[in-house]
Short mmCIF file of C-alpha atoms in Angstrom, two decimals:
data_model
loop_
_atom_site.label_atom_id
_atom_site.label_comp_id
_atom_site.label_asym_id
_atom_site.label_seq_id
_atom_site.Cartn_x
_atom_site.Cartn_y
_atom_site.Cartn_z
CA UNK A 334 -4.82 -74.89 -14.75
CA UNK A 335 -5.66 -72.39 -17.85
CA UNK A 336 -9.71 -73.01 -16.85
CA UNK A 337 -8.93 -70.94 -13.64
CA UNK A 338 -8.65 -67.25 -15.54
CA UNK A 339 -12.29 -66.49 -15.53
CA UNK A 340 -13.71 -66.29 -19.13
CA UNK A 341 -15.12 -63.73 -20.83
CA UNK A 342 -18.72 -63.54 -19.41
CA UNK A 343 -17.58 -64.22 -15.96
CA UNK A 344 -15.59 -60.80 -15.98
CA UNK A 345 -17.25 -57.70 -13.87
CA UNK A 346 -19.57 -55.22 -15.26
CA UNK A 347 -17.47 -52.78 -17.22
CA UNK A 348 -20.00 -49.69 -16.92
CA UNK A 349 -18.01 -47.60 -14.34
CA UNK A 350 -15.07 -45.26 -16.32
CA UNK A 351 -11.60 -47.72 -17.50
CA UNK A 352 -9.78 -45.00 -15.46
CA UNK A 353 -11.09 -45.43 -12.17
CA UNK A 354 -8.78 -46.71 -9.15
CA UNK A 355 -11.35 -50.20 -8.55
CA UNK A 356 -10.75 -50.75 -12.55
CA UNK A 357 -7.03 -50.54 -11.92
CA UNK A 358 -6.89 -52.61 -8.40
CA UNK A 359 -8.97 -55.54 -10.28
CA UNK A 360 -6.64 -55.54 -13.48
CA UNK A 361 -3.82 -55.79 -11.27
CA UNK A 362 -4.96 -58.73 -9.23
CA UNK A 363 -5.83 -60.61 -12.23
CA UNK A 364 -2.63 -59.99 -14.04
CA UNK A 365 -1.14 -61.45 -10.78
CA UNK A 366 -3.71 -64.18 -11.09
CA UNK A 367 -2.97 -65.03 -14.66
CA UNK A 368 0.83 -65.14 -14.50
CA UNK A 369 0.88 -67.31 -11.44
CA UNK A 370 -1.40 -69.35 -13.52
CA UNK A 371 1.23 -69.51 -16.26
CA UNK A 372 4.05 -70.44 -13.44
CA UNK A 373 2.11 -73.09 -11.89
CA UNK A 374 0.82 -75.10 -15.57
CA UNK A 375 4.73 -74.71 -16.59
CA UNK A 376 5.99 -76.67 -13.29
CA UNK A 377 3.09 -78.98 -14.11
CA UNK A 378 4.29 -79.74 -17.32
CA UNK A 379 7.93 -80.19 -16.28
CA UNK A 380 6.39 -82.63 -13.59
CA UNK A 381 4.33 -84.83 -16.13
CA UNK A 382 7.82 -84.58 -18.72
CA UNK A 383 9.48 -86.14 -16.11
CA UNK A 384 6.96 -88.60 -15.01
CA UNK A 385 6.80 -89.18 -18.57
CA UNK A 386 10.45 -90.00 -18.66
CA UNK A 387 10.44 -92.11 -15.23
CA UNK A 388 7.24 -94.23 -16.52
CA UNK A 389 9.85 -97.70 -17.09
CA UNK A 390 11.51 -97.22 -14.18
CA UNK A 391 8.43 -96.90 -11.88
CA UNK A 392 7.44 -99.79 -13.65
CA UNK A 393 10.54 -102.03 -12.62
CA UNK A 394 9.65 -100.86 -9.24
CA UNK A 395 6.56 -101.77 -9.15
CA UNK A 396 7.54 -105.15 -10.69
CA UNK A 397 10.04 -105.68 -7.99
CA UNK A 398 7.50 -104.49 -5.41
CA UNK A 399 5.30 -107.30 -5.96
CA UNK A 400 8.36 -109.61 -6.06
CA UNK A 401 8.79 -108.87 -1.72
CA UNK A 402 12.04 -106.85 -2.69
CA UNK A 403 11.87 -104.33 0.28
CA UNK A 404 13.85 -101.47 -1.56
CA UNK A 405 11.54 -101.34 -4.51
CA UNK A 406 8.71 -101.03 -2.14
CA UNK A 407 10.25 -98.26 -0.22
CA UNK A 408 10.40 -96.28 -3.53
CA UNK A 409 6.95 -97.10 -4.29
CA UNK A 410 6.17 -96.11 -1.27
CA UNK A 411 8.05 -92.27 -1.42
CA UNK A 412 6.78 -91.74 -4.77
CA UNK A 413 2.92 -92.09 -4.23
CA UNK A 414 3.35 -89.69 -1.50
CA UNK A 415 5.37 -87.32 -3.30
CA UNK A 416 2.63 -87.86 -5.80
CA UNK A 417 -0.22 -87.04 -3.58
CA UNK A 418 1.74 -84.23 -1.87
CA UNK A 419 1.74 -82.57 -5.59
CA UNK A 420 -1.52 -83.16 -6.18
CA UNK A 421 -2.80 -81.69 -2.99
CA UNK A 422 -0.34 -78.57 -3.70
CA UNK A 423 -1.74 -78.51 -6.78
CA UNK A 424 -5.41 -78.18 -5.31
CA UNK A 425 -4.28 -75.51 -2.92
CA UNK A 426 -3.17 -73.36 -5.21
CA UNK A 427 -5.99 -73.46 -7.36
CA UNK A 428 -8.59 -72.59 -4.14
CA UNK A 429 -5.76 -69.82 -3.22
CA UNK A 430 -5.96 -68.81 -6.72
CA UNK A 431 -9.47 -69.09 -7.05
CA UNK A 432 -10.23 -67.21 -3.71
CA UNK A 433 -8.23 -64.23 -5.30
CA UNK A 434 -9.79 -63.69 -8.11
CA UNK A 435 -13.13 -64.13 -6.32
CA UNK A 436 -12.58 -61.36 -4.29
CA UNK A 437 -11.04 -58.93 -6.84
CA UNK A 438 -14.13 -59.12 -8.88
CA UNK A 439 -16.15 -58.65 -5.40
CA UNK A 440 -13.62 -55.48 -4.75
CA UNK A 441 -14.23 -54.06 -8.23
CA UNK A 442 -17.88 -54.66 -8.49
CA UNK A 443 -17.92 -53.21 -4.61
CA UNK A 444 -16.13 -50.06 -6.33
CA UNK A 445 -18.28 -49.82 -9.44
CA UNK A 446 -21.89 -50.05 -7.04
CA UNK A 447 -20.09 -46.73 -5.01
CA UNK A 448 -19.12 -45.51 -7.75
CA UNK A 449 -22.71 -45.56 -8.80
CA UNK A 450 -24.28 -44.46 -5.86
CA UNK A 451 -21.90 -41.13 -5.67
CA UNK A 452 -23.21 -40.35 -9.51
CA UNK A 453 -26.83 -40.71 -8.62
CA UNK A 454 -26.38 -38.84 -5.10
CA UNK A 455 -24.66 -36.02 -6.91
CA UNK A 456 -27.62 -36.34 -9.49
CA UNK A 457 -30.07 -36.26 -6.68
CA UNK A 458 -28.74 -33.45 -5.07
CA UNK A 459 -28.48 -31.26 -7.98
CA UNK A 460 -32.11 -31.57 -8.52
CA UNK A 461 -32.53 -31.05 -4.64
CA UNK A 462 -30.72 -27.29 -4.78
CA UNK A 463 -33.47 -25.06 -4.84
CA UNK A 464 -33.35 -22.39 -7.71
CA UNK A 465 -31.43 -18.81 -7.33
CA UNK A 466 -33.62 -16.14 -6.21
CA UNK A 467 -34.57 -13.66 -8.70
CA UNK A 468 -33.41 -10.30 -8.22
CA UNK A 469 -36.27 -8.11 -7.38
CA UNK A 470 -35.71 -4.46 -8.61
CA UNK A 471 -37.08 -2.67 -5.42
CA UNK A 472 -34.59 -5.22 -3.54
CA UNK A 473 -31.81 -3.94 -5.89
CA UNK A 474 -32.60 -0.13 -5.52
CA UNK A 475 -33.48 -0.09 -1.93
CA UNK A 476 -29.95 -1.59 -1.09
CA UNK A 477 -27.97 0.80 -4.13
CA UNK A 478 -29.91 3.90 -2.35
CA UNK A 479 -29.24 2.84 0.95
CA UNK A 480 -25.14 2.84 -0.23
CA UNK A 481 -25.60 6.25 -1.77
CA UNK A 482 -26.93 7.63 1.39
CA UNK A 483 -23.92 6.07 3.16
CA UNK A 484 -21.83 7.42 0.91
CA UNK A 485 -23.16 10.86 1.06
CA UNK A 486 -23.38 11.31 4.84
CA UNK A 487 -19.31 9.89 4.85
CA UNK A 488 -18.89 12.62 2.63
CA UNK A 489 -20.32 15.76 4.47
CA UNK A 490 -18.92 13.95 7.68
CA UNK A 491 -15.54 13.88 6.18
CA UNK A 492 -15.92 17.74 4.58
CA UNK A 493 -17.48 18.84 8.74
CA UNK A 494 -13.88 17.63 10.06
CA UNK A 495 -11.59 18.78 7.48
CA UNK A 496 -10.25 21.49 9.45
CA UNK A 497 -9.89 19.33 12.27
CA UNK A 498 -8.42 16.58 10.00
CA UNK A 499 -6.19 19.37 8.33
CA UNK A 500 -4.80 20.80 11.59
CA UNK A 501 -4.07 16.93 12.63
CA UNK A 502 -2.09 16.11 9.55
CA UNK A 503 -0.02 19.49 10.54
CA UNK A 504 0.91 18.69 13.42
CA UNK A 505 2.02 15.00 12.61
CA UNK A 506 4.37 16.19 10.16
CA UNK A 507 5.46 18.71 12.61
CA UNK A 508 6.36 15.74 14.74
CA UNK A 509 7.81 13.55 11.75
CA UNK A 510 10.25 16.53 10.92
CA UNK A 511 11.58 17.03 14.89
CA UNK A 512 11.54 13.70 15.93
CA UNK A 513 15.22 13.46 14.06
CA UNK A 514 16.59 16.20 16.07
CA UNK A 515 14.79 14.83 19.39
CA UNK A 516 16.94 11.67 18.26
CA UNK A 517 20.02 13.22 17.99
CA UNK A 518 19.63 14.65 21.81
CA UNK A 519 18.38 11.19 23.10
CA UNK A 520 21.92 9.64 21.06
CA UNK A 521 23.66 12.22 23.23
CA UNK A 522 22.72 10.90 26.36
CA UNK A 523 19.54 12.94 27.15
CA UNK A 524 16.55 11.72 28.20
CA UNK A 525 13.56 11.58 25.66
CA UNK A 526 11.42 13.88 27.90
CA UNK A 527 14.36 16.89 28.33
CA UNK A 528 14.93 16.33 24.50
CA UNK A 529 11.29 16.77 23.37
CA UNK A 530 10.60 19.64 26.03
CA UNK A 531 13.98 21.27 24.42
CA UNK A 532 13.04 20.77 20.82
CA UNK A 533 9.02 22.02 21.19
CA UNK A 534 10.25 24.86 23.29
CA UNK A 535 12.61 25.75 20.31
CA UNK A 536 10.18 26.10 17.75
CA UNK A 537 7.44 27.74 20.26
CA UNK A 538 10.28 30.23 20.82
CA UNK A 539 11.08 30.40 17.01
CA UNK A 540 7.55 30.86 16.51
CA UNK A 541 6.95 33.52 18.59
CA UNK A 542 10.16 35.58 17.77
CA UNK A 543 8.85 35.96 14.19
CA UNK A 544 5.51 36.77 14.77
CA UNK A 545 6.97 39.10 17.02
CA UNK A 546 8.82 40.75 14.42
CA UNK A 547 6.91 40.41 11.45
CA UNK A 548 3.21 41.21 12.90
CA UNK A 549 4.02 44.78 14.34
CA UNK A 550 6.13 46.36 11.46
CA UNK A 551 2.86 44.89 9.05
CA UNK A 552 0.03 46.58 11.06
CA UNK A 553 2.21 49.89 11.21
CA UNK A 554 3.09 49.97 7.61
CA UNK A 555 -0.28 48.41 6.63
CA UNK A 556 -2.18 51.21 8.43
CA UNK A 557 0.51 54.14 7.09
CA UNK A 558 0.02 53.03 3.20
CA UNK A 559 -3.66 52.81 3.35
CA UNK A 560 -2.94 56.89 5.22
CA UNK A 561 -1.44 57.39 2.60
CA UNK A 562 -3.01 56.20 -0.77
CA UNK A 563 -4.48 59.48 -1.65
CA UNK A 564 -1.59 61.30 -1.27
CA UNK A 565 0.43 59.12 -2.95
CA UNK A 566 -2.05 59.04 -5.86
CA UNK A 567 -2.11 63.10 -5.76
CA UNK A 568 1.79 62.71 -6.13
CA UNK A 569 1.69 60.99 -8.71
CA UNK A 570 -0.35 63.64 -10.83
CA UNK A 571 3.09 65.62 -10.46
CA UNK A 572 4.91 63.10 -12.54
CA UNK A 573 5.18 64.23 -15.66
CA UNK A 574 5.38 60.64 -17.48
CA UNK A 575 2.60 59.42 -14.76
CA UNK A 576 0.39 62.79 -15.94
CA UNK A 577 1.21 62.42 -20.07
CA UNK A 578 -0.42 58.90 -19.51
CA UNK A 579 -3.03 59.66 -17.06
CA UNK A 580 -4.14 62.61 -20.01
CA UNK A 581 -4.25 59.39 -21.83
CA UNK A 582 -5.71 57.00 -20.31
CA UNK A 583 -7.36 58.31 -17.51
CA UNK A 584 -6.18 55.60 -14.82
CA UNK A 585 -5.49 57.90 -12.05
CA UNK A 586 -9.03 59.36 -11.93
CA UNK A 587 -9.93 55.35 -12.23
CA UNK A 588 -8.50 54.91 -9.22
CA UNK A 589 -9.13 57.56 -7.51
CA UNK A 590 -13.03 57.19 -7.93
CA UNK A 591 -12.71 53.39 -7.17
CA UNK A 592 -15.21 52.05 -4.48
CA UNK A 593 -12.11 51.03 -3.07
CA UNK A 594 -10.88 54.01 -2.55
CA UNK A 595 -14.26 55.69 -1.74
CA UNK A 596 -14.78 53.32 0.83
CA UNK A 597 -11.18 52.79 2.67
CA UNK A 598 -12.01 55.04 5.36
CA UNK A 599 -15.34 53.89 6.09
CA UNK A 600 -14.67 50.31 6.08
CA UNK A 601 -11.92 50.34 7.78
CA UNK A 602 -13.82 49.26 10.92
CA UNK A 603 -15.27 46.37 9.75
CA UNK A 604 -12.33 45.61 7.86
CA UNK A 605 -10.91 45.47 11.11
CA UNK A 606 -13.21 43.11 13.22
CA UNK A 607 -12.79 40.92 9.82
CA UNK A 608 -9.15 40.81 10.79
CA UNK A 609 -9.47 40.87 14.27
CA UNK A 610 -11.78 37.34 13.92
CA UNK A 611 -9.16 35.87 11.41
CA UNK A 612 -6.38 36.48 13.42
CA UNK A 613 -7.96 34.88 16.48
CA UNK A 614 -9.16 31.78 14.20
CA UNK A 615 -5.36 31.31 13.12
CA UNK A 616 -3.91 31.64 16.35
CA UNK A 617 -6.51 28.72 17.99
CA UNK A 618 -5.57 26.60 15.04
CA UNK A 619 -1.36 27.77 15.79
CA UNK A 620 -2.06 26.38 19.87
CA UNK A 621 -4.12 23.11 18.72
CA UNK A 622 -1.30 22.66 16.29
CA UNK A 623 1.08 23.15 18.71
CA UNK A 624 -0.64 21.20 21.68
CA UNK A 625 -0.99 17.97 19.35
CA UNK A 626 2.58 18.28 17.98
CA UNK A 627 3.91 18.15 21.53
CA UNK A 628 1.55 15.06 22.30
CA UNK A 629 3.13 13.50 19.31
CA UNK A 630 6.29 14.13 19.78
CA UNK A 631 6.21 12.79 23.23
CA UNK A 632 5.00 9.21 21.95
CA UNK A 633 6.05 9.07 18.56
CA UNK A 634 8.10 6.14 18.98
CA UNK A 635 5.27 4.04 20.86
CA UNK A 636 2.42 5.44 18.37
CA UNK A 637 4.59 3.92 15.48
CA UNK A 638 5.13 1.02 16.90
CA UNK A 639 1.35 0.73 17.93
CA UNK A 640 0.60 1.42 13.76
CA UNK A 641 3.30 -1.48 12.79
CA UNK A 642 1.22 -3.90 15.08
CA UNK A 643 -1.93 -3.53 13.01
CA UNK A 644 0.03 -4.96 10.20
CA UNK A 645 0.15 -8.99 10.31
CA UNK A 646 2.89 -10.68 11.97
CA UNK A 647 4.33 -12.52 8.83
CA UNK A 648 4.20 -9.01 7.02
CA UNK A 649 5.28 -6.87 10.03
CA UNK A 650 8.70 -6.34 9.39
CA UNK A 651 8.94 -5.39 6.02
CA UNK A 652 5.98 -2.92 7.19
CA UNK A 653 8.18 -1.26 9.68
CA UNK A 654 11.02 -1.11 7.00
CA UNK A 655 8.53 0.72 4.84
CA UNK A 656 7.19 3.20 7.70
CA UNK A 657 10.56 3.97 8.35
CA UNK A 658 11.62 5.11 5.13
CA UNK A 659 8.39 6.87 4.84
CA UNK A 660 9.28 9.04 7.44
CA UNK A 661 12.90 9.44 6.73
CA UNK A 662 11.20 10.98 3.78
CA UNK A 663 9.23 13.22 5.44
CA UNK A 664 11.69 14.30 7.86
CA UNK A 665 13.87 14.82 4.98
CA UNK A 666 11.07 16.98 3.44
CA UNK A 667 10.94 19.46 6.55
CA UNK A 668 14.46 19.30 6.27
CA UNK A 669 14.75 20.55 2.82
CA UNK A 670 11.93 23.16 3.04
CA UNK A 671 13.86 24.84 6.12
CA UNK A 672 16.92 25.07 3.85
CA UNK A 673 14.96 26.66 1.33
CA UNK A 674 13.19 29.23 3.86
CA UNK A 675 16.43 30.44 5.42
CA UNK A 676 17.90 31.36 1.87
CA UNK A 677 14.54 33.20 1.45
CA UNK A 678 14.79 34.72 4.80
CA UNK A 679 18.63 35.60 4.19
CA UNK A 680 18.10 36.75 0.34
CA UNK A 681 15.05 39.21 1.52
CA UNK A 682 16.83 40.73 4.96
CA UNK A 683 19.80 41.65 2.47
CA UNK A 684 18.04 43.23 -0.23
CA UNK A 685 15.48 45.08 2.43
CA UNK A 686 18.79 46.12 4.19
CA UNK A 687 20.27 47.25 0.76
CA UNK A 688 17.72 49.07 -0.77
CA UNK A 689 16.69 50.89 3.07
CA UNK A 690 13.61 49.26 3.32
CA UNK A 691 12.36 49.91 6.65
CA UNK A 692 12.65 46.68 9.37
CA UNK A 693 14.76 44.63 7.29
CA UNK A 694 15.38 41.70 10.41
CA UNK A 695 11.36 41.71 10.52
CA UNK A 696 11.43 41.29 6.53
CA UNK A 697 13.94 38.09 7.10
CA UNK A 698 12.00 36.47 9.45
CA UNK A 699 8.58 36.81 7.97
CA UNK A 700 10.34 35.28 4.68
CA UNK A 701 11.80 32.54 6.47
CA UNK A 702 8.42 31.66 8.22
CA UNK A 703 6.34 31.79 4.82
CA UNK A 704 8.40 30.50 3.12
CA UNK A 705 7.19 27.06 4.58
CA UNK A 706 4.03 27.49 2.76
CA UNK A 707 4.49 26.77 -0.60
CA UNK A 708 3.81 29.33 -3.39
CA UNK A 709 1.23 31.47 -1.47
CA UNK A 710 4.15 32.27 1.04
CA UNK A 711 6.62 33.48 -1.20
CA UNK A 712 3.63 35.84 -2.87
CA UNK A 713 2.82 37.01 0.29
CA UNK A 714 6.32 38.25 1.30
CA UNK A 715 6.71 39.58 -2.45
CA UNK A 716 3.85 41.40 -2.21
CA UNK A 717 4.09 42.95 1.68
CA UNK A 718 7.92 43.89 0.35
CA UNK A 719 6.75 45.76 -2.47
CA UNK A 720 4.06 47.83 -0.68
CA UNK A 721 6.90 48.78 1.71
CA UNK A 722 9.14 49.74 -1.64
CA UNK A 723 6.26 51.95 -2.50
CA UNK A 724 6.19 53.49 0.74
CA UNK A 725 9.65 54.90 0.45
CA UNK A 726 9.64 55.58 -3.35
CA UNK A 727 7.98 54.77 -6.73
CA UNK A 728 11.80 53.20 -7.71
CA UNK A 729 12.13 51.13 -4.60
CA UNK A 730 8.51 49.79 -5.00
CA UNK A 731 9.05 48.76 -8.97
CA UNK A 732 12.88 47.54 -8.06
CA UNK A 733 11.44 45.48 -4.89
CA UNK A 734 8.68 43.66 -7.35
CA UNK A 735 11.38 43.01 -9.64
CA UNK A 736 13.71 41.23 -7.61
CA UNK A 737 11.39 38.94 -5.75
CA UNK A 738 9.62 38.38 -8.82
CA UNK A 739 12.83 37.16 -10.24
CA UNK A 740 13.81 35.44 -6.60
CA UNK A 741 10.24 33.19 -6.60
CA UNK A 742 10.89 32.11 -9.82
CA UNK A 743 14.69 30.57 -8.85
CA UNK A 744 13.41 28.88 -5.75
CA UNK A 745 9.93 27.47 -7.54
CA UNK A 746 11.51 26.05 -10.40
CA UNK A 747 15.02 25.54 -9.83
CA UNK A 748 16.39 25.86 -6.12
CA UNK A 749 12.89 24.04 -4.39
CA UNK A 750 13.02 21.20 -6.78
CA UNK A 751 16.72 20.45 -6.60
CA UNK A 752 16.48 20.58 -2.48
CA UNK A 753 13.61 18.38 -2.55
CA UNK A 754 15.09 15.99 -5.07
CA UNK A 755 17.92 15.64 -2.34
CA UNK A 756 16.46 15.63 0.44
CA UNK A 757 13.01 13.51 -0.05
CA UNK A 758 14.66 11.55 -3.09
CA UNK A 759 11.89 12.64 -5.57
CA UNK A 760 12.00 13.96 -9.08
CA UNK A 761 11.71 17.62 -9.96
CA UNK A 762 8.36 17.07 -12.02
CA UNK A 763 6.64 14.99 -9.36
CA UNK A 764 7.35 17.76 -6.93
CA UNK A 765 5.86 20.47 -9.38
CA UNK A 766 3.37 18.33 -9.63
CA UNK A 767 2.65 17.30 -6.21
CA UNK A 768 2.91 21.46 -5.43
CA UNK A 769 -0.06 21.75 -8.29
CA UNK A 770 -2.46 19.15 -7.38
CA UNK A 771 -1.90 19.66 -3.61
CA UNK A 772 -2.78 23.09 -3.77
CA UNK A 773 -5.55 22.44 -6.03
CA UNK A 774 -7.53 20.08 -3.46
CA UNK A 775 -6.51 21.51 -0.35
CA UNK A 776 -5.04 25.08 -1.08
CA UNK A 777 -2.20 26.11 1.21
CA UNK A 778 -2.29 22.99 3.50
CA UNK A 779 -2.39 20.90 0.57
CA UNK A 780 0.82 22.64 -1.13
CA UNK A 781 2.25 21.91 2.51
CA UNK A 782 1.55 18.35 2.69
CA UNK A 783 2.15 17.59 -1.06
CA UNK A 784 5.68 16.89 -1.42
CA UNK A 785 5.83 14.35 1.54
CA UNK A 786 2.53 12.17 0.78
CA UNK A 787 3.97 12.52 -2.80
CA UNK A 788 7.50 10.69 -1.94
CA UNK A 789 5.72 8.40 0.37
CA UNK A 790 3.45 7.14 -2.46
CA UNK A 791 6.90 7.11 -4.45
CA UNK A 792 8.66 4.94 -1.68
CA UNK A 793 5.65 2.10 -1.83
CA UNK A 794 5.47 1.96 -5.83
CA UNK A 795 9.30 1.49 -5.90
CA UNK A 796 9.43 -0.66 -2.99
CA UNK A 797 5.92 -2.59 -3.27
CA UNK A 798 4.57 -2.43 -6.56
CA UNK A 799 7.30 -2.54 -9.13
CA UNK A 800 8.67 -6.04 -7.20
CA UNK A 801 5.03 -7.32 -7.66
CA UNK A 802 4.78 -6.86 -10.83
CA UNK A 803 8.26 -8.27 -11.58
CA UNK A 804 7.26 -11.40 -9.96
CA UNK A 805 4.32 -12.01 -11.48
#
C-alpha cells in the first residue's frame, strides 16, 4: 500500500510559481492521498496481526473440515469469503486511490500548461503593442497656439460683456437681499405675486424719491458754485490771513489763472452734453437693473431650485444646505449695508440741519442712497456736503470736511466692519479686505459685490474644505 504515493520522478513538473492555486489544489489531493494511504496499510496490518493470531485455529478448522464435521466447514466457508471480500476492498481502494492521484497530477499539469500559455500570450502581446508616437513639435505648438487663441478670444469675450455681466450680478443680489422680505409677506398669508409687486414697487418708489431729492438741489448748487468761483476767490483776497499767505505763496493768482478756471465758462457746454450722456447711460443701466431684479424676484424660488438640480442627486442636499446659507449671507449683507446707510443718511440730515446747510432732507437721502456703494459713496456725499459748506461760508465749508472726514472714518473702520461681522458672519479684516481687492478689480461694483462673494467663499471653506481636510 506505501508503493501507491507516486515517487519522486513521477511527481508533476514543478516550473510554474509554488504559490499558484493548481500547486495548492494538487498538494492538497495528495496529502489526502497519502494519509488515506497511511489509514488503509494500518487496518491492513491489524488484519494480518490478527490472522496472524487466528493461524491454529483456522488450522483446526480446516482439520475438522476435511474430517465431514459440517460446522468447521461452515467457518471455512465464512472466512474465505470474508477473505476475498478484503482483498477485493483492498483492490478498490487502491484503483480509487490511484484514480485520484491520477487526476490531480492531470489537474495541476492542466494548470501549469495555462499557466504557461497566459505568460507567453502576455509576452506576445507586449511585443505586439505598437510603439508610442513621438511627439512632433509642430503637433505640440499647433495645439498650445490653438489653446492660447481660445484663451484669448474667452478673454475679450468675457471683458465685451462685463457691463452686461456687472449689471446681472446687481440685480441678483438685489433679488437675494428682498427675497427675505417677499418671504415674510408670503408667511403672512399673501400671495407671492402681491408680495413681489409690493416689495419692487417699494424700492422703485424709494428709488425715485431720492433721486428726486438729491438730483435737483445738486444741479442748482452745482451750477451756483461754479457762478460763483471767481467771486468767491476775489473774496478771499479780503481775508487778511488768506492775503498774508497769498503775498506768500501766491496760490490765489494760481488759481485764478488755472485752465480750469480760464476755461469754466467755455466748457461748460460740453461739460454738459458729457453729463447729459452719463446720466442717460446710468439711468438705462438703473431700468435693466431694475427690469431683471423684478424677473428674479418673481422666480427666485424656482431658479434656485433649477441651480440645486444641476448638482448630483447623492450630493443634492447638502448642495441646497450650502446655497441656502449662501444666501442667508447675502441677504444678511444687504441687510447690514442698509443699517449702515440709514445712520449715514440720519448722521448727515442732522448735521446739514445743524449747521443751515441748505436742503438738509435732500442731504439725508442722497447719504442713505450712496452710502450703498462702498467707499466712493461716502466720498461723494463728503465731498458734495462740503462744496455746499463753502457756499454758505469759508467756516461751514472747513467744519463740514471735518466732520464727515471724521464720520467716514467711524463707519469704514469701525461701524461697517462690526455690522458686517453680524450680519454676514465674517471677520473685520476679511471685509477690509474684500472692500480692497473688490474695488481694485471691479471699482465701485466690485466694492459692492465684495463683502457677499467674500462670506460665501467663507461659508464653503468652513463648511467644505476644512471637513475634507480633517478626514483625510
Amino acid at each position: 500500500m506505501t508503493g501507491l504515493t507516486p515517487a519522486p520522478g513521477d511527481r508533476p513538473d514543478q516550473s510554474f510559481p509554488d504559490d499558484s492555486p493548481a500547486e495548492a489544489s494538487r498538494d492538497a489531493l495528495l496529502a489526502t492521498n497519502a494519509a488515506l494511504s497511511q489509514a488503509l496499510d494500518a487496518a491492513l496490518r491489524e488484519l494480518e496481526e490478527a490472522e496472524h493470531g487466528l493461524s491454529a485455529q483456522e488450522a483446526a478448522e480446516d482439520a475438522a473440515a476435511a474430517a465431514g464435521d459440517p460446522i468447521a466447514k461452515q467457518a471455512v466457508i465464512q472466512r474465505r469469503r470474508r477473505a476475498g471480500l478484503g482483498a477485493t476492498l483492498s483492490t478498490l481502494t487502491n484503483r480509487v486511490m490511484a484514480e485520484r492521484t491520477t487526476r490531480a497530477v492531470q489537474a495541476a499539469e492542466a494548470a501549469a500548461e495555462a499557466s504557461r500559455r497566459a505568460a507567453d500570450e502576455m509576452v506576445a502581446n507586449e511585443r505586439r503593442k505598437p510603439d508610442a508616437a513621438p511627439l512632433h513639435p509642430f503637433r505640440v505648438g499647433f495645439f498650445a497656439g490653438l489653446g492660447l487663441l481660445l484663451a484669448y478670444v474667452t478673454y475679450l469675450s468675457l471683458d465685451t460683456l462685463r457691463g452686461t455681466l456687472i449689471v446681472i450680478a446687481v440685480a441678483l443680489l438685489l433679488a437675494i437681499g428682498l427675497d427675505p422680505a417677499v418671504g415674510a409677506l408670503v408667511r403672512r398669508g399673501m400671495r407671492r405675486g402681491w408680495a413681489v409687486a409690493i416689495v419692487f414697487l417699494g424700492l422703485v418708489a424709494a428709488l425715485g424719491g431720492a433721486i428726486y431729492a438729491i438730483v435737483p438741489p445738486i444741479v442748482t448748487e452745482l451750477s451756483t458754485f461754479v457762478q460763483s468761483v471767481p467771486t468767491l476767490i476775489n473774496n478771499l483776497q479780503h481775508n487778511d490771513t488768506i492775503n498774508s499767505l497769498n503775498e506768500k505763496f501766491g496760490f490765489l493768482n494760481a488759481i485764478k489763472n488755472s485752465n480750469f478756471i480760464q476755461t469754466i465758462g467755455t466748457g461748460a457746454a460740453g461739460s454738459i452734453l458729457t453729463a447729459s450722456v452719463t446720466v442717460a447711460s446710468v439711468a438705462a443701466d438703473l431700468f435693466v437693473v431694475l427690469v431683471l431684479t423684478l424677473f428674479f424676484l418673481a422666480g427666485f424660488p424656482k431658479i434656485k431650485s433649477a441651480a440645486y438640480r444641476l448638482a448630483p442627486a447623492t450630493k443634492r442636499v447638502r448642495v441646497s444646505d450650502l446655497g441656502d446659507k449662501i444666501l442667508k449671507q447675502m441677504g444678511g449683507y444687504l441687510g447690514g449695508a442698509t443699517i449702515v446707510a440709514l445712520q449715514a443718511g440720519l448722521v448727515a440730515g442732522v448735521f446739514a440741519a445743524i449747521v443751515g446747510l441748505p436742503y438738509p432732507w435732500a442731504i439725508a437721502l442722497g447719504a442713505a442712497v450712496l452710502d450703498f456703494v462702498p467707499v466712493i459713496g461716502p466720498i461723494t456725499v463728503g465731498i458734495s456736503m462740503t462744496l455746499l459748506g463753502f457756499t454758505q461760508s469759508l467756516t461751514i465749508g472747513i467744519v463740514a470736511a471735518a466732520f464727515y472726514l471724521t464720520q467716514h472714518l467711524f463707519e469704514a473702520y469701525w461701524l461697517y466692519p462690526r455690522v458686517m461681522r453680524r450680519q454676514v458672519d465674517i471677520s473685520t479684516g476679511a471685509v477690509v479686505v474684500a472692500l480692497l481687492v473688490g474695488g481694485g478689480l471691479l471699482g465701485v461694483t466690485g466694492a459692492v459685490l465684495a463683502v457677499p462673494v467674500a462670506a460665501a467663499v467663507q461659508l464653503i471653506v468652513r463648511e467644505v474644505v476644512m471637513p475634507m481636510q480633517e478626514r483625510h
